Tab-separated table of C-alpha atoms in Angstrom:
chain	number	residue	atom	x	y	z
A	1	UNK	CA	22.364	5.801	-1.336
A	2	UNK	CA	23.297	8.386	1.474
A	3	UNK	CA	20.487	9.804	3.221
A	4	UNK	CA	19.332	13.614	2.841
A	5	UNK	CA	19.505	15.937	5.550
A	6	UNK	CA	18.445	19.985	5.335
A	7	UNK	CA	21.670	20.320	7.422
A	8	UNK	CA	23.713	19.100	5.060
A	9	UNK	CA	22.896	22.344	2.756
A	10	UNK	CA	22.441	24.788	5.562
A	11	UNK	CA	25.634	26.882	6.262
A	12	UNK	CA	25.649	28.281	10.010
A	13	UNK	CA	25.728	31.930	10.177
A	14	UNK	CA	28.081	33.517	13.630
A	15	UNK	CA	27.530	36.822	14.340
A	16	UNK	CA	24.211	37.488	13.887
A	17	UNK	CA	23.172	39.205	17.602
A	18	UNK	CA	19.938	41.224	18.420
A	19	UNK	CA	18.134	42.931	15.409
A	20	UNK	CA	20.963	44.417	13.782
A	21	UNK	CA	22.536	43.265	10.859
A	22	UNK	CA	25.804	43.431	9.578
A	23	UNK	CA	27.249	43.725	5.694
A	24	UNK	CA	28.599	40.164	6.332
A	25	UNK	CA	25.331	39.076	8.151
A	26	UNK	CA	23.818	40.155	5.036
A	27	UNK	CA	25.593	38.236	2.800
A	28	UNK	CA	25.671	35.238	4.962
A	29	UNK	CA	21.871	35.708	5.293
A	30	UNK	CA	21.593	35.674	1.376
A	31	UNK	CA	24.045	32.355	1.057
A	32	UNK	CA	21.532	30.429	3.561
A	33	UNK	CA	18.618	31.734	1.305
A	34	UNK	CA	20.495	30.208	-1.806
A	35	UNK	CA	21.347	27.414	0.369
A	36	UNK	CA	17.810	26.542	1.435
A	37	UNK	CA	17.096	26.782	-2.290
A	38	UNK	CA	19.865	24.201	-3.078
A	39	UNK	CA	18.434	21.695	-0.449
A	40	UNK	CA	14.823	21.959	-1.731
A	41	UNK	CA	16.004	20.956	-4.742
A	42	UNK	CA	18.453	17.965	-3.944
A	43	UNK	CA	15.547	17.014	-1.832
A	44	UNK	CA	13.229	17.091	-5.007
A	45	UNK	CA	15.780	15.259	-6.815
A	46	UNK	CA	16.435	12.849	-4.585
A	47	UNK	CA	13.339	11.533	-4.522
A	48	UNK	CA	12.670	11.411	-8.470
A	49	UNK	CA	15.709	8.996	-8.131
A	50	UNK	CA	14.355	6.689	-5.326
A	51	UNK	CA	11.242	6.846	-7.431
A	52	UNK	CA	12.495	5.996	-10.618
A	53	UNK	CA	12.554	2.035	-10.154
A	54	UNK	CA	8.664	2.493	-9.669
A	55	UNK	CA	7.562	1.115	-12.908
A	56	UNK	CA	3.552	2.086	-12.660
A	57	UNK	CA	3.142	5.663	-13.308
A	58	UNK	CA	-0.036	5.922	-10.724
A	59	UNK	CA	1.538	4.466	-8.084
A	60	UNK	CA	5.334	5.933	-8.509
A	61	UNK	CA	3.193	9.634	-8.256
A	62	UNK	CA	1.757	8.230	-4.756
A	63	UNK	CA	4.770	6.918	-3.663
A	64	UNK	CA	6.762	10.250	-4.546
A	65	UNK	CA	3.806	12.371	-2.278
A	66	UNK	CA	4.665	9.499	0.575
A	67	UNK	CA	8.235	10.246	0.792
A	68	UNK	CA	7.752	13.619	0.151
A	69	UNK	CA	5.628	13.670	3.552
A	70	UNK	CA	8.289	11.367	5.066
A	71	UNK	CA	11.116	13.517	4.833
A	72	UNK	CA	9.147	16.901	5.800
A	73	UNK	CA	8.023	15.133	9.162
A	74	UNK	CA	11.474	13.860	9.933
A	75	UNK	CA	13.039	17.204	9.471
A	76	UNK	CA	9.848	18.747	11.647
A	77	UNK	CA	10.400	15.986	13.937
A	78	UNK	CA	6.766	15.000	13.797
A	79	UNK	CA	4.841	12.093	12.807
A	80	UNK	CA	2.685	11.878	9.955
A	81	UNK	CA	0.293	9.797	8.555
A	82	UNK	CA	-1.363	8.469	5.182
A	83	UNK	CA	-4.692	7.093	4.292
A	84	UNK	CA	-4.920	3.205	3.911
A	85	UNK	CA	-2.784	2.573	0.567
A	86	UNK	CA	-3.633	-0.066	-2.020
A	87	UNK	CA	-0.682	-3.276	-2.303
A	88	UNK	CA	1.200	-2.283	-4.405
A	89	UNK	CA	1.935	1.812	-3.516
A	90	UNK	CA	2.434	0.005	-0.103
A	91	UNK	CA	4.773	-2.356	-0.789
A	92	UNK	CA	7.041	0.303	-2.910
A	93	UNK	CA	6.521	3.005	-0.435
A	94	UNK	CA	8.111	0.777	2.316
A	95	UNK	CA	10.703	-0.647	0.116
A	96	UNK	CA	11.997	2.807	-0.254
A	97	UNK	CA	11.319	4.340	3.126
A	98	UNK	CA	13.134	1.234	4.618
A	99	UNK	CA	16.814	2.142	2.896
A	100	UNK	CA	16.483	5.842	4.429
A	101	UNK	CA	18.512	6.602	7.709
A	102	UNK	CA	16.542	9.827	9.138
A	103	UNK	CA	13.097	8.368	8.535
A	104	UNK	CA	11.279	5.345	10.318
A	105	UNK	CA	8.187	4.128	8.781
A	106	UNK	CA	5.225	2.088	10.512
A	107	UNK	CA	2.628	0.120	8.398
A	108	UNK	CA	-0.222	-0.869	10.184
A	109	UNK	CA	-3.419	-2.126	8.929
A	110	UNK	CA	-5.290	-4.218	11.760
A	111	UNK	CA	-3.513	-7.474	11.810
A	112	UNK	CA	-0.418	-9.265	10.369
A	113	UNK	CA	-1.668	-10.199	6.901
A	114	UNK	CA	-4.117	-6.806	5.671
A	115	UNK	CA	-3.488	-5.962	2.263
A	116	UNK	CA	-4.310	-1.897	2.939
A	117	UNK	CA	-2.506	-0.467	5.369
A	118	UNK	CA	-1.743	2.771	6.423
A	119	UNK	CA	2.282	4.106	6.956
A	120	UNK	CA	3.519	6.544	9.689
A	121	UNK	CA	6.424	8.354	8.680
A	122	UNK	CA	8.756	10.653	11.240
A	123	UNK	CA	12.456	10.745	12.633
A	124	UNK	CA	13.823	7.492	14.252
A	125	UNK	CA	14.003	9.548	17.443
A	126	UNK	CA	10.540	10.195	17.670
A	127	UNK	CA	8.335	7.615	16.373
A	128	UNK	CA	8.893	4.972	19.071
A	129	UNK	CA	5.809	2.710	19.133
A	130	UNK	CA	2.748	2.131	16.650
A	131	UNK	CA	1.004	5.038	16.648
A	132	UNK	CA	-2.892	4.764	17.111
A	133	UNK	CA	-3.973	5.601	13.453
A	134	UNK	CA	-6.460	3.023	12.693
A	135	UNK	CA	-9.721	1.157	14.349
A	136	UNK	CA	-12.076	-1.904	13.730
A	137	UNK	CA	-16.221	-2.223	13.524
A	138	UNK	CA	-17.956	-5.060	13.606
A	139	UNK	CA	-20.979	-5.078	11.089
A	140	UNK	CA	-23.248	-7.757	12.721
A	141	UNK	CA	-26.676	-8.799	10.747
A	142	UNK	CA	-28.953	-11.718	9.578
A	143	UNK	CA	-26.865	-12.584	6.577
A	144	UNK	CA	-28.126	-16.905	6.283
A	145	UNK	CA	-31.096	-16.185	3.460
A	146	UNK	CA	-29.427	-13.326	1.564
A	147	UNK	CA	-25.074	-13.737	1.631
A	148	UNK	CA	-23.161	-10.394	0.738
A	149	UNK	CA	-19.701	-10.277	-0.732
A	150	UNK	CA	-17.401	-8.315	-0.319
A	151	UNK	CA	-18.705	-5.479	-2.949
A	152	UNK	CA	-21.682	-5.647	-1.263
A	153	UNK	CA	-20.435	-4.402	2.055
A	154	UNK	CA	-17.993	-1.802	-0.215
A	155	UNK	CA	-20.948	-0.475	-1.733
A	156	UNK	CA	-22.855	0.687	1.195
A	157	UNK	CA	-19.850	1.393	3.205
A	158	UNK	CA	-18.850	3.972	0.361
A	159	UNK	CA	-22.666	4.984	0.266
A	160	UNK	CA	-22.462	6.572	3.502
A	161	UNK	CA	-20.371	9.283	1.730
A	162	UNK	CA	-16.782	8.152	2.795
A	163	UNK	CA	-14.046	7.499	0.453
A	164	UNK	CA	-12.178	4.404	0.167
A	165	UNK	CA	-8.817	5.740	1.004
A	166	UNK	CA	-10.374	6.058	5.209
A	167	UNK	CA	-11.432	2.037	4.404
A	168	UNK	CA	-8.944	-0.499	5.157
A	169	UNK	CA	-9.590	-4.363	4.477
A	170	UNK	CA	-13.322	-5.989	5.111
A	171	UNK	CA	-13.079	-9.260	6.694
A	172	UNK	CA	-16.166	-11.321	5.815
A	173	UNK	CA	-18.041	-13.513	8.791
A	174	UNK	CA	-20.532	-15.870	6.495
A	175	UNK	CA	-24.228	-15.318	8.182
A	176	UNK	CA	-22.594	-12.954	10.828
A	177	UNK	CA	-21.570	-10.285	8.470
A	178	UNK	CA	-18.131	-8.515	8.620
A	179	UNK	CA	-15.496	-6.755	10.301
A	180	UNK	CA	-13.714	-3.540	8.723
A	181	UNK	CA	-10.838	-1.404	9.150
A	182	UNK	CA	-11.440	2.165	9.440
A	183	UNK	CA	-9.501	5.369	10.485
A	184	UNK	CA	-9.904	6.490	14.089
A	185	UNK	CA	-12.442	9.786	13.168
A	186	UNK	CA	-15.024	7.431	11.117
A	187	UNK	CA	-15.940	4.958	13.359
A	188	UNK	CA	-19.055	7.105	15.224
A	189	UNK	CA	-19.881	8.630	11.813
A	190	UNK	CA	-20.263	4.793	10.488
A	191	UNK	CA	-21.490	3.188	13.628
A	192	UNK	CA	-24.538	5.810	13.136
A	193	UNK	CA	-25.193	6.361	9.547
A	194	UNK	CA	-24.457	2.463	8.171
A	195	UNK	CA	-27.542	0.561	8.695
A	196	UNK	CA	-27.971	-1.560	5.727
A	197	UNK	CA	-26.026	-3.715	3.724
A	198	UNK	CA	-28.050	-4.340	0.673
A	199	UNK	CA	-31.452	-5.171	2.165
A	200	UNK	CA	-29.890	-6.639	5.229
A	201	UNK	CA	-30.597	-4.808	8.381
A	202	UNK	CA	-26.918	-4.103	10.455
A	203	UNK	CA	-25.385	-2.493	13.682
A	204	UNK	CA	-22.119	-1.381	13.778
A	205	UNK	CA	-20.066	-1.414	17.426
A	206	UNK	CA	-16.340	-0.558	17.711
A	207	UNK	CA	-14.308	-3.517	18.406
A	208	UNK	CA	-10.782	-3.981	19.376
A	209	UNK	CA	-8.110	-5.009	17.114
A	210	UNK	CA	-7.763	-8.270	18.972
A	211	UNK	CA	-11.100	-9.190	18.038
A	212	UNK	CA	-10.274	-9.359	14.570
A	213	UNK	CA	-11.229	-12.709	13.216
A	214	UNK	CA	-9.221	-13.325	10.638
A	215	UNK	CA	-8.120	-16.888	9.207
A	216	UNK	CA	-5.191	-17.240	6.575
A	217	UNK	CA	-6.259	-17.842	3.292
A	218	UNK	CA	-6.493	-21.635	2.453
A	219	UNK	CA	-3.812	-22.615	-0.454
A	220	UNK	CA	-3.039	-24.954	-2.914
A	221	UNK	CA	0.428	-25.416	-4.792
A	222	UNK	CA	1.558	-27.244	-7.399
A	223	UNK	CA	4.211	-27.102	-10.255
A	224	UNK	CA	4.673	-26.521	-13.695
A	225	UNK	CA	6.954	-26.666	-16.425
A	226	UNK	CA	7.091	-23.653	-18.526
A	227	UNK	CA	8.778	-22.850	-21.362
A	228	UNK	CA	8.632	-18.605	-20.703
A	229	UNK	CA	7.939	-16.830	-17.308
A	230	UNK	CA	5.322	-14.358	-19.081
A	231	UNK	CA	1.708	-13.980	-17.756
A	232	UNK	CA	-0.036	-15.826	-20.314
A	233	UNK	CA	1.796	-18.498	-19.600
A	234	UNK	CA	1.794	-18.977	-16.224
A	235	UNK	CA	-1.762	-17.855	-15.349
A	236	UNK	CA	-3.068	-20.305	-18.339
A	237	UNK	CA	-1.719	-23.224	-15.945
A	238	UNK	CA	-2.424	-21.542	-13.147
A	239	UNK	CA	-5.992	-20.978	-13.858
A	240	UNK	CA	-6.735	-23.938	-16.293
A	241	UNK	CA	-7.814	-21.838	-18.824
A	242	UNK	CA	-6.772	-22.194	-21.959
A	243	UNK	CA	-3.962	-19.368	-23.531
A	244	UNK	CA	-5.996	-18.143	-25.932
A	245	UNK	CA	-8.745	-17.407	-23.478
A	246	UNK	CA	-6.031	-15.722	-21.104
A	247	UNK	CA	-4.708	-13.646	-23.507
A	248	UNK	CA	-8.419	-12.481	-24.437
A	249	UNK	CA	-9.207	-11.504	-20.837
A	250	UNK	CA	-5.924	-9.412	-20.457
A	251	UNK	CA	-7.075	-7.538	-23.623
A	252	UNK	CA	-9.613	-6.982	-21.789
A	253	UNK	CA	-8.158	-5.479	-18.744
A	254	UNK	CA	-9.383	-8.577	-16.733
A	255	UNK	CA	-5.667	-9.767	-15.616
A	256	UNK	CA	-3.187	-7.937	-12.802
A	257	UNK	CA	-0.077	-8.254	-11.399
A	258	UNK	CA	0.205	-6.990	-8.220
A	259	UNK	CA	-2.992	-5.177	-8.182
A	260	UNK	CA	-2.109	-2.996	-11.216
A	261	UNK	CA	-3.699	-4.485	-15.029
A	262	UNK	CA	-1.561	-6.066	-17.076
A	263	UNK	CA	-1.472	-4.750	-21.014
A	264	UNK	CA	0.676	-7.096	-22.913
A	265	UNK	CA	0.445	-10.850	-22.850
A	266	UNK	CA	4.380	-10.207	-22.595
A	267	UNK	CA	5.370	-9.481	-19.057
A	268	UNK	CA	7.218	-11.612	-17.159
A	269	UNK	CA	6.520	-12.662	-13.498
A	270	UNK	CA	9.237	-13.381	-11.153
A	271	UNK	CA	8.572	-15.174	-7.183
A	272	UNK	CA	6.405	-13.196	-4.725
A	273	UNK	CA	4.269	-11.634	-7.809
A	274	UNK	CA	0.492	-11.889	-7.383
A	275	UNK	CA	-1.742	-12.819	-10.641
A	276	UNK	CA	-5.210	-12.308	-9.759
A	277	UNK	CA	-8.190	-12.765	-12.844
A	278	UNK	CA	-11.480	-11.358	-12.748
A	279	UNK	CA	-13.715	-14.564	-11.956
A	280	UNK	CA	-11.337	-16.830	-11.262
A	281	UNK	CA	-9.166	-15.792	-8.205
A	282	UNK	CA	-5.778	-15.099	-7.220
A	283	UNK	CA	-2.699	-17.395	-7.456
A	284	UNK	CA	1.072	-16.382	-5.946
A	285	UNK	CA	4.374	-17.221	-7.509
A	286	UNK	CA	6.589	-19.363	-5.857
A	287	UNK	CA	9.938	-21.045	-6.018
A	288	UNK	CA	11.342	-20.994	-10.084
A	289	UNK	CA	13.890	-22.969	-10.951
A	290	UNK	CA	15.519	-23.876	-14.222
A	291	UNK	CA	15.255	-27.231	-15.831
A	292	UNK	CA	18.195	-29.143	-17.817
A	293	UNK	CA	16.353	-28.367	-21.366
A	294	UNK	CA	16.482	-24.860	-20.622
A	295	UNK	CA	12.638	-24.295	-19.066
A	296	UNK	CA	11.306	-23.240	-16.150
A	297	UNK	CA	10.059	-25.553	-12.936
A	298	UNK	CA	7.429	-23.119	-11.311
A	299	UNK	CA	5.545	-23.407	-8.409
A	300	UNK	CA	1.858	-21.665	-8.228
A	301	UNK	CA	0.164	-20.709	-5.171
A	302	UNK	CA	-3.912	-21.114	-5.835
A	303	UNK	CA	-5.354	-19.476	-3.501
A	304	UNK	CA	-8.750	-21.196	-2.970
């Protein structure tokens, strides 16, 4: 798909010298209105196509407002930036962005494997390097006679007023407590205002991002044979958990794909998808391969 450009709507107008203003000027004048018109429209349009593989209707609306900004900062020539983004408007929004020839898009959210990030969008000319859009606490306290999980440090992080769009991922520490990821214009507001977590006593000091410890997720894999690639399916063997039980729990809105709920026992999962259940973790889809009687050979990613 070519890439849109204002100039490519925009007729130039000769002539047109000091404050006075020809017949002709006039007209031409009145064309560039119309044409201006025309452009805000095949820009509008354009983007309700790039959108329209976007199958969630939440997430296509935040991706549309994404590229949207990208295309008004590359025609500005300036950078701009979004709030940490959940997985999957991520992953869409830099599917897309990626294809386009006048914008360059940077996703940064603290180190290699952060499921929020935040995107810079702006003209290949000008966005150059990572821009500095995001920082890192660390949220030190006695943790060893009362652990918190990860909602716990949510909770009181959000109950210092914030919202969770200027949050990026928490990164537990056992006894030590937890790092976070945070826009830039937080940090002193959090460093001063979150003292608790639960009834844990913390302090908060500004790290830098090379102090992140983070450790990839330990993994198991194994295969099955399948006679479907639907949900039900795969996260019954996936989980252990019997089919009837899975189907229950995504009846129940406990089951999603991606990050986004699953409805129907029905949809089918292809390699790279993400099945996490409420309770019982998250599990990746791997290599699938067809068998000689016609079934699948899948392999699941249990992440322990």
């Amino acid at each position: 798909m070519s890439s849109l450009t204002l100039e490519m709507y925009i007729p130039r107008v000769r002539g047109c010298v000091g404050s006075s203003t020809s017949t002709r000027d006039k007209t031409n004048l009145k064309y560039i209105t119309s044409g201006v018109s025309q452009a805000v429209q095949a820009l509008k349009g354009e983007v309700d196509v790039l959108i329209k593989g976007v199958g969630e209707r939440n997430v296509a609306k935040e991706v549309k407002h994404i590229l949207e900004m990208a295309r008004r900062a590359s025609s500005k020539r300036e950078t701009l930036h979004t709030d940490f983004l959940t997985p999957p408007v991520l992953k869409e929004s830099m599917q897309i962005l990626e294809k386009l020839a006048d914008v360059k898009a940077i996703a940064q959210g603290g180190y290699p494997q952060a499921e929020r990030c935040r995107i810079s969008v702006g003209h290949p000319e000008e966005l150059t390097s990572d821009p500095d859009v995001i920082s890192a606490l660390s949220i030190k306290g006695n943790f060893q006679f009362e652990p918190c999980s990860h909602g716990d440090f949510l909770g009181s992080i959000l109950g210092t007023g914030i919202v969770r769009e200027k949050l990026g991922d928490i990164i537990l520490q056992g006894e030590q407590g937890a790092q976070i990821i945070v826009v830039p214009e937080l940090v002193e507001f959090l460093m001063s205002t979150l003292v608790k977590v639960r009834n844990v006593p913390v302090t908060c000091t500004k790290i830098p991002l090379i102090s992140l410890d983070y450790e990839p997720p330990r993994t198991k894999s194994f295969k099955t044979i399948e006679a479907s690639l639907r949900v039900d399916a795969l996260a019954s063997a996936g989980f252990k958990i019997s089919r009837s039980k899975l189907v229950e729990m995504i009846s129940n809105g406990d089951v999603r794909v991606n990050w986004i709920p699953v409805t129907t026992k029905g949809n089918t999962l292809k390699s790279g998808d993400i099945v996490s259940v409420s309770g019982k973790g998250r599990l990746k889809i791997g290599e699938i391969n067809s068998t000689k009687k016609g079934k699948f050979a899948v392999e699941l990613i249990r992440y322990l």
